[in-house]
Coordinates of C-alpha atoms and ligand atoms in Angstrom, one line a residue:
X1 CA -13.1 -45.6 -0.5
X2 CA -13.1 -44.3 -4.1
X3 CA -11.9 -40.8 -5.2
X4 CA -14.7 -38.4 -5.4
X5 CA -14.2 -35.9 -8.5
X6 CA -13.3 -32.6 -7.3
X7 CA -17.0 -31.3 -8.2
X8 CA -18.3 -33.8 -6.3
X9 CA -16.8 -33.1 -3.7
X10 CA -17.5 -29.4 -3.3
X11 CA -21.2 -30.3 -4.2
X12 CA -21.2 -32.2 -0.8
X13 CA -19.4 -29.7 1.4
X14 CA -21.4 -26.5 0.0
X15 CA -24.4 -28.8 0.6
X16 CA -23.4 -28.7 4.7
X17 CA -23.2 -25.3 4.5
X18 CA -25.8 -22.3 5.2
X19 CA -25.3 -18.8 4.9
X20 CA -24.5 -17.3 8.1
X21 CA -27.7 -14.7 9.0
X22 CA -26.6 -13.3 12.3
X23 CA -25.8 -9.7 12.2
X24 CA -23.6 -7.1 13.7
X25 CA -23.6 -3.3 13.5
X26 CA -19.4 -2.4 12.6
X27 CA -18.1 1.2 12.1
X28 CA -17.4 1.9 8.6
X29 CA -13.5 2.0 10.0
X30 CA -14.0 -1.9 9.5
X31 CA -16.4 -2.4 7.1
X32 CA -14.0 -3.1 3.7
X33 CA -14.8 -6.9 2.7
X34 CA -17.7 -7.0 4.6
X35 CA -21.1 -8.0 3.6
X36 CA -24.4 -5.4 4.0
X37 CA -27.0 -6.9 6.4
X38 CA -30.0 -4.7 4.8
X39 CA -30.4 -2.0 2.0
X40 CA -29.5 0.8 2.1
X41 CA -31.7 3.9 1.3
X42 CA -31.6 7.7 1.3
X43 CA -32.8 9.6 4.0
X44 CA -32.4 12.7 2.7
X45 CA -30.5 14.8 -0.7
X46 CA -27.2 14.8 -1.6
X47 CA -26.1 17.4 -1.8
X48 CA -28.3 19.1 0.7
X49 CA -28.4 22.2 -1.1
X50 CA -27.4 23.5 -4.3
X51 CA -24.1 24.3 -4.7
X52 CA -21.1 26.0 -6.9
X53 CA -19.4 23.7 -8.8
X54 CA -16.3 26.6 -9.1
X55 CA -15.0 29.6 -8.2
X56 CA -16.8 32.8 -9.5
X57 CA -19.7 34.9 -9.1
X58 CA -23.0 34.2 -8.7
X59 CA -25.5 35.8 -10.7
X60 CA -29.1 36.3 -12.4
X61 CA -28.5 35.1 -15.4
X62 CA -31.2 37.7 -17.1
X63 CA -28.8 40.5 -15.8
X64 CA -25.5 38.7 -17.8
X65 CA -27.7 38.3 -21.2
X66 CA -25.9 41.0 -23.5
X67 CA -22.2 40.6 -21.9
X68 CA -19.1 40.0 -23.5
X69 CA -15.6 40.8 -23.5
X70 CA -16.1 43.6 -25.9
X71 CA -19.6 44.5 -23.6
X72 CA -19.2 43.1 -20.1
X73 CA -21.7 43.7 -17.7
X74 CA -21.1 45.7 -14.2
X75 CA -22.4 43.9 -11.2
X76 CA -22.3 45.3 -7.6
X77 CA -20.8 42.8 -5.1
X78 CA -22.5 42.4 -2.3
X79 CA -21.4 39.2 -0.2
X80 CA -19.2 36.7 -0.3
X81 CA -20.0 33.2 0.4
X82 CA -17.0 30.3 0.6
X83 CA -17.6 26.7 1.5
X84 CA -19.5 25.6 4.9
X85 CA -21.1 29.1 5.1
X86 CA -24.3 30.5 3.8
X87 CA -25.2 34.4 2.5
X88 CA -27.8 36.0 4.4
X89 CA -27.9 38.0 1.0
X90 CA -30.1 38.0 -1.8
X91 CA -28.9 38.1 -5.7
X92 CA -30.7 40.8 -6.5
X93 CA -31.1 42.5 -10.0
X94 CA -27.9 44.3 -10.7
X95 CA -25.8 42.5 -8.3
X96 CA -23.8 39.3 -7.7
X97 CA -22.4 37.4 -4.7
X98 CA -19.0 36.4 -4.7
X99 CA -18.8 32.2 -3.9
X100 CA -16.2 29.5 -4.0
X101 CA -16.5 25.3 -5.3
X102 CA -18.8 24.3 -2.8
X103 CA -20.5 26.9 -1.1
X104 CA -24.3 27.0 -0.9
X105 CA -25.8 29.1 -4.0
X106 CA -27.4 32.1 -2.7
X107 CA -31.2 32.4 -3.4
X108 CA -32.0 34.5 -6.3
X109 CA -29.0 33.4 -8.2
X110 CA -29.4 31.1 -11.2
X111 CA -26.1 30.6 -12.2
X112 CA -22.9 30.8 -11.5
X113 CA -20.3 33.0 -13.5
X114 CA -16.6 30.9 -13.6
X115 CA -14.0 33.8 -12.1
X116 CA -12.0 33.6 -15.2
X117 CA -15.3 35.1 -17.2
X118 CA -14.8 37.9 -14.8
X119 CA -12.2 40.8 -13.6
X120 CA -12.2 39.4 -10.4
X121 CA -13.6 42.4 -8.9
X122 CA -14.3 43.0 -4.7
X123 CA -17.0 45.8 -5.3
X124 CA -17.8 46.0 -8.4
X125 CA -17.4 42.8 -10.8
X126 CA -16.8 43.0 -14.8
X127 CA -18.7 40.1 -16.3
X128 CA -17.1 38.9 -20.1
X129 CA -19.4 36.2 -20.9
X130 CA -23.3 34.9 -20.7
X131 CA -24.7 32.0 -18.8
X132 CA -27.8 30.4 -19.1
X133 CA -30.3 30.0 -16.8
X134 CA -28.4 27.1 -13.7
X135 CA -25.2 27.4 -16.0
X136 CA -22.5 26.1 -13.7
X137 CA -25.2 24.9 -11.4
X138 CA -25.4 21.8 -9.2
X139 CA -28.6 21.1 -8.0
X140 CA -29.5 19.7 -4.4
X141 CA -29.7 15.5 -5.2
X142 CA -28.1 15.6 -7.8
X143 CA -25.8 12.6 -6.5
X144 CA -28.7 11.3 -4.7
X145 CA -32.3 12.0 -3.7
X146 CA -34.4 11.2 -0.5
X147 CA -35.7 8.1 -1.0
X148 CA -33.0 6.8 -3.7
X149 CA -32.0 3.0 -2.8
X150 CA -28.3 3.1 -2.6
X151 CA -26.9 -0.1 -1.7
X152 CA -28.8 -3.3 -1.6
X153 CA -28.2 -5.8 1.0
X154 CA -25.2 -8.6 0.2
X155 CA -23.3 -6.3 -1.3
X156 CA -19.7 -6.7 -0.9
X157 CA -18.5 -3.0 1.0
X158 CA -15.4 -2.1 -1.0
X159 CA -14.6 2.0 -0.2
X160 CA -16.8 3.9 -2.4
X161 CA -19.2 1.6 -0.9
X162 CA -18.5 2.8 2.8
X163 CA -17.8 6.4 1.1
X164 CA -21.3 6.7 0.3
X165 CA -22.5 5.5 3.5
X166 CA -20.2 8.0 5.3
X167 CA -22.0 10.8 2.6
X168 CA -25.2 9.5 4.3
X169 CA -23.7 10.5 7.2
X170 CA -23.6 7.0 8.8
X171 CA -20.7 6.1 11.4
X172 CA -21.8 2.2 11.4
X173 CA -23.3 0.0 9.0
X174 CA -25.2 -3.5 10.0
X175 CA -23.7 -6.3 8.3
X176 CA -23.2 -10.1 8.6
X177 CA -21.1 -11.9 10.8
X178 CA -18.0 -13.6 9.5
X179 CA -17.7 -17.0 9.4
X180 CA -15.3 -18.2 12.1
X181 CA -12.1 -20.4 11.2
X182 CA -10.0 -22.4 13.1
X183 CA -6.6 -23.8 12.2
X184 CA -5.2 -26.5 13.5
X185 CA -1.5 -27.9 12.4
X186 CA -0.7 -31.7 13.1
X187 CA 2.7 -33.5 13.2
X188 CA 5.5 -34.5 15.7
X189 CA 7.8 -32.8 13.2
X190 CA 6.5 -29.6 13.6
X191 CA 8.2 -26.7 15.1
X192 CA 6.8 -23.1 15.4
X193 CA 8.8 -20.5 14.1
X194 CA 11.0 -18.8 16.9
X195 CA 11.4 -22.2 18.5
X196 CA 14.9 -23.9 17.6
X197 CA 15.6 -26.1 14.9
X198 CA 16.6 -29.2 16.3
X199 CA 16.9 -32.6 14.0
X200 CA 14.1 -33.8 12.4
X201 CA 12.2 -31.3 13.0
X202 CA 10.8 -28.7 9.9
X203 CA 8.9 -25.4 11.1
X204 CA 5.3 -24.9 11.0
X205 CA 4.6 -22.9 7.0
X206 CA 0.7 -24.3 6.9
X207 CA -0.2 -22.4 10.0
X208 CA 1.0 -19.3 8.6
X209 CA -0.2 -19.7 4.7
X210 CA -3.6 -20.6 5.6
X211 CA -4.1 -18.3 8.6
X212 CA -2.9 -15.7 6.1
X213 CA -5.5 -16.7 3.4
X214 CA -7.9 -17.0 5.9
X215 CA -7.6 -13.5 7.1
X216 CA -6.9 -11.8 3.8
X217 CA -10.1 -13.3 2.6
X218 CA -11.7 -11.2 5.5
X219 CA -12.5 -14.7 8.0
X220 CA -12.1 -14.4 11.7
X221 CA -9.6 -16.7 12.8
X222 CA -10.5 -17.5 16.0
X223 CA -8.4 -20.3 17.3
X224 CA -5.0 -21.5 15.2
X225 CA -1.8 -23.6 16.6
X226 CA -0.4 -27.1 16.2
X227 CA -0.9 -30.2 17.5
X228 CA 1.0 -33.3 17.8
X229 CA 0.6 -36.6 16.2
X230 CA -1.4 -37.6 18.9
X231 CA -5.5 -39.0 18.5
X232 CA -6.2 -37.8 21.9
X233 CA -4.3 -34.7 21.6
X234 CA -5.9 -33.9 18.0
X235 CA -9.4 -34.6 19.1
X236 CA -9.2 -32.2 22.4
X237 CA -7.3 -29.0 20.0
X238 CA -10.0 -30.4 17.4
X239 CA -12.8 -30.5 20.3
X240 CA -11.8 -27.3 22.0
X241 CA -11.6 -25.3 18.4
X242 CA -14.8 -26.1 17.6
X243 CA -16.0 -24.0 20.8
X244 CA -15.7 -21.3 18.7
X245 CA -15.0 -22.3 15.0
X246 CA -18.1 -22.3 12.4
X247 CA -15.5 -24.5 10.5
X248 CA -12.1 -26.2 11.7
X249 CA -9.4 -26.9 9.4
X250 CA -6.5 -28.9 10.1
X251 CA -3.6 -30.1 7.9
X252 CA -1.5 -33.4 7.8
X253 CA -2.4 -36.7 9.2
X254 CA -4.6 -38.2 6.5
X255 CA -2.7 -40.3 4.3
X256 CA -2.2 -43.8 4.9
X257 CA 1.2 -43.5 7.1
X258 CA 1.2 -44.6 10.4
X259 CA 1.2 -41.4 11.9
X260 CA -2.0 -40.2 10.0
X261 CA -3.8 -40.3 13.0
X262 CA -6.9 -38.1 11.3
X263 CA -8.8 -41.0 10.5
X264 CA -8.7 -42.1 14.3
X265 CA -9.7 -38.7 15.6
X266 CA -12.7 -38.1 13.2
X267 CA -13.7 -41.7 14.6
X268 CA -12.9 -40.7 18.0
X269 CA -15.3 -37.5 18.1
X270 CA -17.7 -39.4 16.4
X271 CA -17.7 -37.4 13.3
X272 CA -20.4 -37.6 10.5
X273 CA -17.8 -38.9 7.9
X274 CA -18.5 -36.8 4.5
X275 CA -15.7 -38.2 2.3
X276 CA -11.6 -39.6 2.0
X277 CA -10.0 -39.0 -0.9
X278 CA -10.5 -36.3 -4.0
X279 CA -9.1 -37.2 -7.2
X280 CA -7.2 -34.4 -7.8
X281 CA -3.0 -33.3 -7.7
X282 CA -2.0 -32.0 -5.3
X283 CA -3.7 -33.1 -2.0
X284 CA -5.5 -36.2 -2.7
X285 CA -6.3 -37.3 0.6
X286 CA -8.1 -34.6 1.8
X287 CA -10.6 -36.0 4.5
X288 CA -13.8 -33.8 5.3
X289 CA -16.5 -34.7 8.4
X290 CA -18.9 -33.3 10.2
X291 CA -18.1 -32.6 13.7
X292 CA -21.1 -30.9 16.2
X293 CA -22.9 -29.6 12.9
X294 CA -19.4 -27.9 12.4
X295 CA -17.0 -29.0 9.2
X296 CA -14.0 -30.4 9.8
X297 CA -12.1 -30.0 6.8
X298 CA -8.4 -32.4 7.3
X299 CA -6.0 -31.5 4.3
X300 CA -2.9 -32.8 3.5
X301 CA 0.1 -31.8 5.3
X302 CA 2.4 -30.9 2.2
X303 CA 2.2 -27.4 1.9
X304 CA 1.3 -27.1 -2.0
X305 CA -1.3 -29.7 -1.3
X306 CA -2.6 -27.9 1.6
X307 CA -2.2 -24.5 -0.1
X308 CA -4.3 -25.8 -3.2
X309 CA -7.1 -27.4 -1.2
X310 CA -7.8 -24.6 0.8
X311 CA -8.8 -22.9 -2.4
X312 CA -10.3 -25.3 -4.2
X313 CA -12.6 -26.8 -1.3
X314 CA -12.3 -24.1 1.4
X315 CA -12.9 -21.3 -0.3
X316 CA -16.5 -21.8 -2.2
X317 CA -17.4 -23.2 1.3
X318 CA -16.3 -19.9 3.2
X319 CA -17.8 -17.8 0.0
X320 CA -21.3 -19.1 0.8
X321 CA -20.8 -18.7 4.2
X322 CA -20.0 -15.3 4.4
X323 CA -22.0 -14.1 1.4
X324 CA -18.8 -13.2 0.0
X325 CA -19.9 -13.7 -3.6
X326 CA -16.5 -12.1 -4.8
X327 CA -14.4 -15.0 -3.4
X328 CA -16.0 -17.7 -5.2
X329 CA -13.4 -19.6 -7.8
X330 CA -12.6 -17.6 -11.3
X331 CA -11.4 -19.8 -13.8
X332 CA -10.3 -18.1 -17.2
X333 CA -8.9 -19.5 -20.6
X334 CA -5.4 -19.0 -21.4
X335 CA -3.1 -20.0 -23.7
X336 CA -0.2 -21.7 -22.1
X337 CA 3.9 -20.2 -22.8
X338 CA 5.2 -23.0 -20.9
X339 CA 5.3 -27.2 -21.0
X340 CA 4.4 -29.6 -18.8
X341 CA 5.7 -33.0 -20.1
X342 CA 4.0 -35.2 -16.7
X343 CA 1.2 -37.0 -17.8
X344 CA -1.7 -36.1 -15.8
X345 CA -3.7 -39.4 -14.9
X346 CA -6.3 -37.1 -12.3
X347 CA -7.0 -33.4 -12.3
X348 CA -3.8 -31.9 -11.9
X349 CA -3.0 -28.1 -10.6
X350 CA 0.2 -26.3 -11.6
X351 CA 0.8 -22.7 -10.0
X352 CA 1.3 -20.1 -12.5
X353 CA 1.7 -16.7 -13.6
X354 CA -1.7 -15.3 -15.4
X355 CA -1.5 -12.2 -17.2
X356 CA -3.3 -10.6 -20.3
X357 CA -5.1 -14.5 -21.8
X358 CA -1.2 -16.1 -21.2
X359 CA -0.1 -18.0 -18.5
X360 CA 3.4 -19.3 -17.4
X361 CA 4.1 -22.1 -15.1
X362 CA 6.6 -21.3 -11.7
X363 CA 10.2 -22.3 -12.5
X364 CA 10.9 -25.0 -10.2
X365 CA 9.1 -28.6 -9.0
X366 CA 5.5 -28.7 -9.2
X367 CA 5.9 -31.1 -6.2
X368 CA 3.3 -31.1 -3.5
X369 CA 6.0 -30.6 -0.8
X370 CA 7.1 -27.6 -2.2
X371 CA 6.0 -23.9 -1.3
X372 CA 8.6 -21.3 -2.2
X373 CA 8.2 -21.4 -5.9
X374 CA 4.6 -20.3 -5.5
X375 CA 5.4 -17.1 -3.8
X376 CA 4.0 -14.4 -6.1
X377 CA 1.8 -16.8 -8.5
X378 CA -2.1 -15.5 -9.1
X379 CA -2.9 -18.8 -10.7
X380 CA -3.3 -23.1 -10.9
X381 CA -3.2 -24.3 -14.1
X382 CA -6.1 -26.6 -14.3
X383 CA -4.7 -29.6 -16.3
X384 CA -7.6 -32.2 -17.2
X385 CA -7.2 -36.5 -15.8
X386 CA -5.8 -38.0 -18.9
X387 CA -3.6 -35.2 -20.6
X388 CA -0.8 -36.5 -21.9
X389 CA 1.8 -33.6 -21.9
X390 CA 0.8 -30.0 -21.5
X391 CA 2.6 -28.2 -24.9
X392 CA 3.2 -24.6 -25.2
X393 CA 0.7 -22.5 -27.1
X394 CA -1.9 -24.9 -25.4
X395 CA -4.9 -23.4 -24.2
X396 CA -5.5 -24.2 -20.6
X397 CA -8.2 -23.1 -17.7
X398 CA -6.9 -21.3 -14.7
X399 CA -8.1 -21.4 -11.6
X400 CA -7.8 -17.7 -10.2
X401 CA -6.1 -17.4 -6.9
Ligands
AMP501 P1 1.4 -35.4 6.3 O1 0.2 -35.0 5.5 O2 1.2 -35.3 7.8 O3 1.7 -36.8 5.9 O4 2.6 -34.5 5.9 C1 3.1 -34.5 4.6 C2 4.3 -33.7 4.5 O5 4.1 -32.3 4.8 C3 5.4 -34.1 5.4 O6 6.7 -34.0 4.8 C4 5.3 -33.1 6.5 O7 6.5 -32.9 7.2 C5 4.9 -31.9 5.8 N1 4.1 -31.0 6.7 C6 3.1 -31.4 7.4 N2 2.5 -30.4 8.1 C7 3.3 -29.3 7.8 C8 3.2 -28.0 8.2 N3 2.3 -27.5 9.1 N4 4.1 -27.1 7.7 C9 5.0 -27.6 6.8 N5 5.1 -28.8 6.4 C10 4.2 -29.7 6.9
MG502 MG1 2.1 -35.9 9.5

């Protein structure tokens, strides 16, 4: 089977996937990352009432219109009103109310005096300077009224998002289900971390860096472990993960070896076959099916190649999905402070620093069996089939990570 571009290939998978519709109402506790199943819409002001926007006095402003330091005016204080409570009292002419940031304004008050205009007075207050009519006045709505849509539905919830649904007063907030992953390791050389390191054996990275992506990018993980390099044994993990999976990705196994036993498996659970092969460095044989109306995305066992796939397959796929719109690829121009003298025959990725419109390639082997080095990189260097050698002062795509 020929090598499908990388586009081509994505165009395929996102065209097995549908957005998942199903709801669930979460507390706002859990709600970062997580996608709004319906507007949102004000059901009443905020702020409920008008309030003080800082400490001082409030007034009429009619009775304040002649003062001054040189001339203040001599209000009688009769209340005093601090946040969460309410005056019973009335500003009448010739008087003020004493009231602190928050608290309610009093009716027949206008406007509120800052304390620094003022002698601070208990009784009796000394007022230096003029206000106009709702001077140091916040009105009920003003952040919001009744009626106001404030969140449509799809939106992402970061925390001002869930802020202003907690100012509404809400505890929970409908939103979509997550998509469900499951990941599934393959090879006899495999060891779990914990487990001793006997010969032969390596330990288990994929598991962890693409359960790790998986949950950062906010996806349940609902089944994850290791399998050998066994058909039957893959296709029951495989068969038994897709219980509960909306998608099931596995690693290793599809290269041409004769322990890449993926092939066999897909075969074995009678998988819609969706393609072999994507013409792109690292991870070329990436093997994708349909099992049970369920992906099965197989990616290569190396961990850059595995790494790198689940990005640039996995994660438009699991954007759609989820209506996570802020997860699908970023790709920006740089220009490049490093070489890279390989020629590049296919679409090659090289991790990378990005920062400020410059990128800079990880020391070290750009090898797909290689991990380390990528450890704190925010970008692939996108290097075109047929470059010749990538020269400093280039300027390159990055793919965002
Ligand atoms: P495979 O794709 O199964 O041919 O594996 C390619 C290379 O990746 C081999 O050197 C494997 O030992 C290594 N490898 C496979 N699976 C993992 C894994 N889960 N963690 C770390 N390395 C792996
Ligand atoms: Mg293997």
């Amino acid at each position: 089977m020929e090598a499908l571009t990388l586009e081509h290939a994505v165009e395929i998978l996102l065209g097995k996937v549908k957005k998942i519709e199903e709801k669930e109402e979460i507390s706002l506790w859990d709600a970062a990352g997580r996608v709004l199943a319906g507007d949102i819409t004000a059901k009443r002001d905020q702020p409920p009432f008008p309030r003080s926007p800082l400490d001082g006095y409030a007034v009429r402003s009619e009775d304040i219109r002649e003062a001054s330091k040189e001339h203040p005016v001599s209000l009688r204080v009769t209340d005093e009103v601090t946040a969460g409570h309410v005056s019973k009292n009335r500003v009448e002419p010739g008087t003020a109310i004493r009231i602190m940031t928050g608290a309610p304004i009093p009716d027949g008050a206008d406007c509120i005096v800052m304390q620094e205009d003022t002698d601070y007075g208990e009784d009796t207050v000394q007022i230096y300077r003029k206000a106009g009519a709702y001077e140091n006045y916040c009105f009920a709505g003003e952040d919001y009224i009744i009626g106001t849509k404030l969140l449509s539905k799809d939106t992402v919830l970061g925390a001002v998002e869930i802020g202003t649904l907690a100012s509404l007063g809400m505890e929970t907030v409908s939103v979509y289900r997550r998509p469900r992953t499951a990941i599934i390791t393959t090879g006899d050389e495999i060891i779990l971390p914990g487990e001793e390191l006997t010969e032969g054996k390596i330990y288990d990275s994929n598991l962890y860096t693409l359960g790790t992506r998986l949950a950062l990018w906010g996806m349940q993980v609902t089944d994850r472990g290791k399998v050998e390099d066994d058909v039957f044994a893959a296709a029951a993990r495989i068969r038994k993960a897709a219980e509960n999976a909306d998608i099931i990705i596995t690693t290793g196994g599809v290269s041409v070896g004769k322990k890449d036993i993926m092939h066999d498996v897909t075969e074995l659970l009678s998988c819609e076959k969706l393609f072999w092969r994507v013409a792109i460095k690292p991870g070329m044989p990436t093997l994708c099916a349909m099992y049970e109306g369920k992906l099965l995305i197989c990616l290569s066992g190396n961990p850059y190649g595995a790494a790198v796939n689940l990005e640039l397959l996995v994660r438009p796929v699991l954007a759609e999905m989820s209506g996570r719109g802020d997860l699908r690829l970023q790709r920006k121009q740089a220009v490049s402070r490093s070489e890279f003298p390989k020629k590049s025959p296919v679409l090659r990725y090289v991790r990378a620093y990005y920062e400020d419109g410059m990128v800079r390639k990880a020391d070290g082997l750009n090898d797909s069996g290689i991990l380390s080095n990528m450890c704190g990189c925010n970008c692939l260097i996108e290097i075109p089939a047929g470059t010749e050698a990538l020269k400093e002062g280039d300027t390159v795509w990055v793919v965002m990570l």
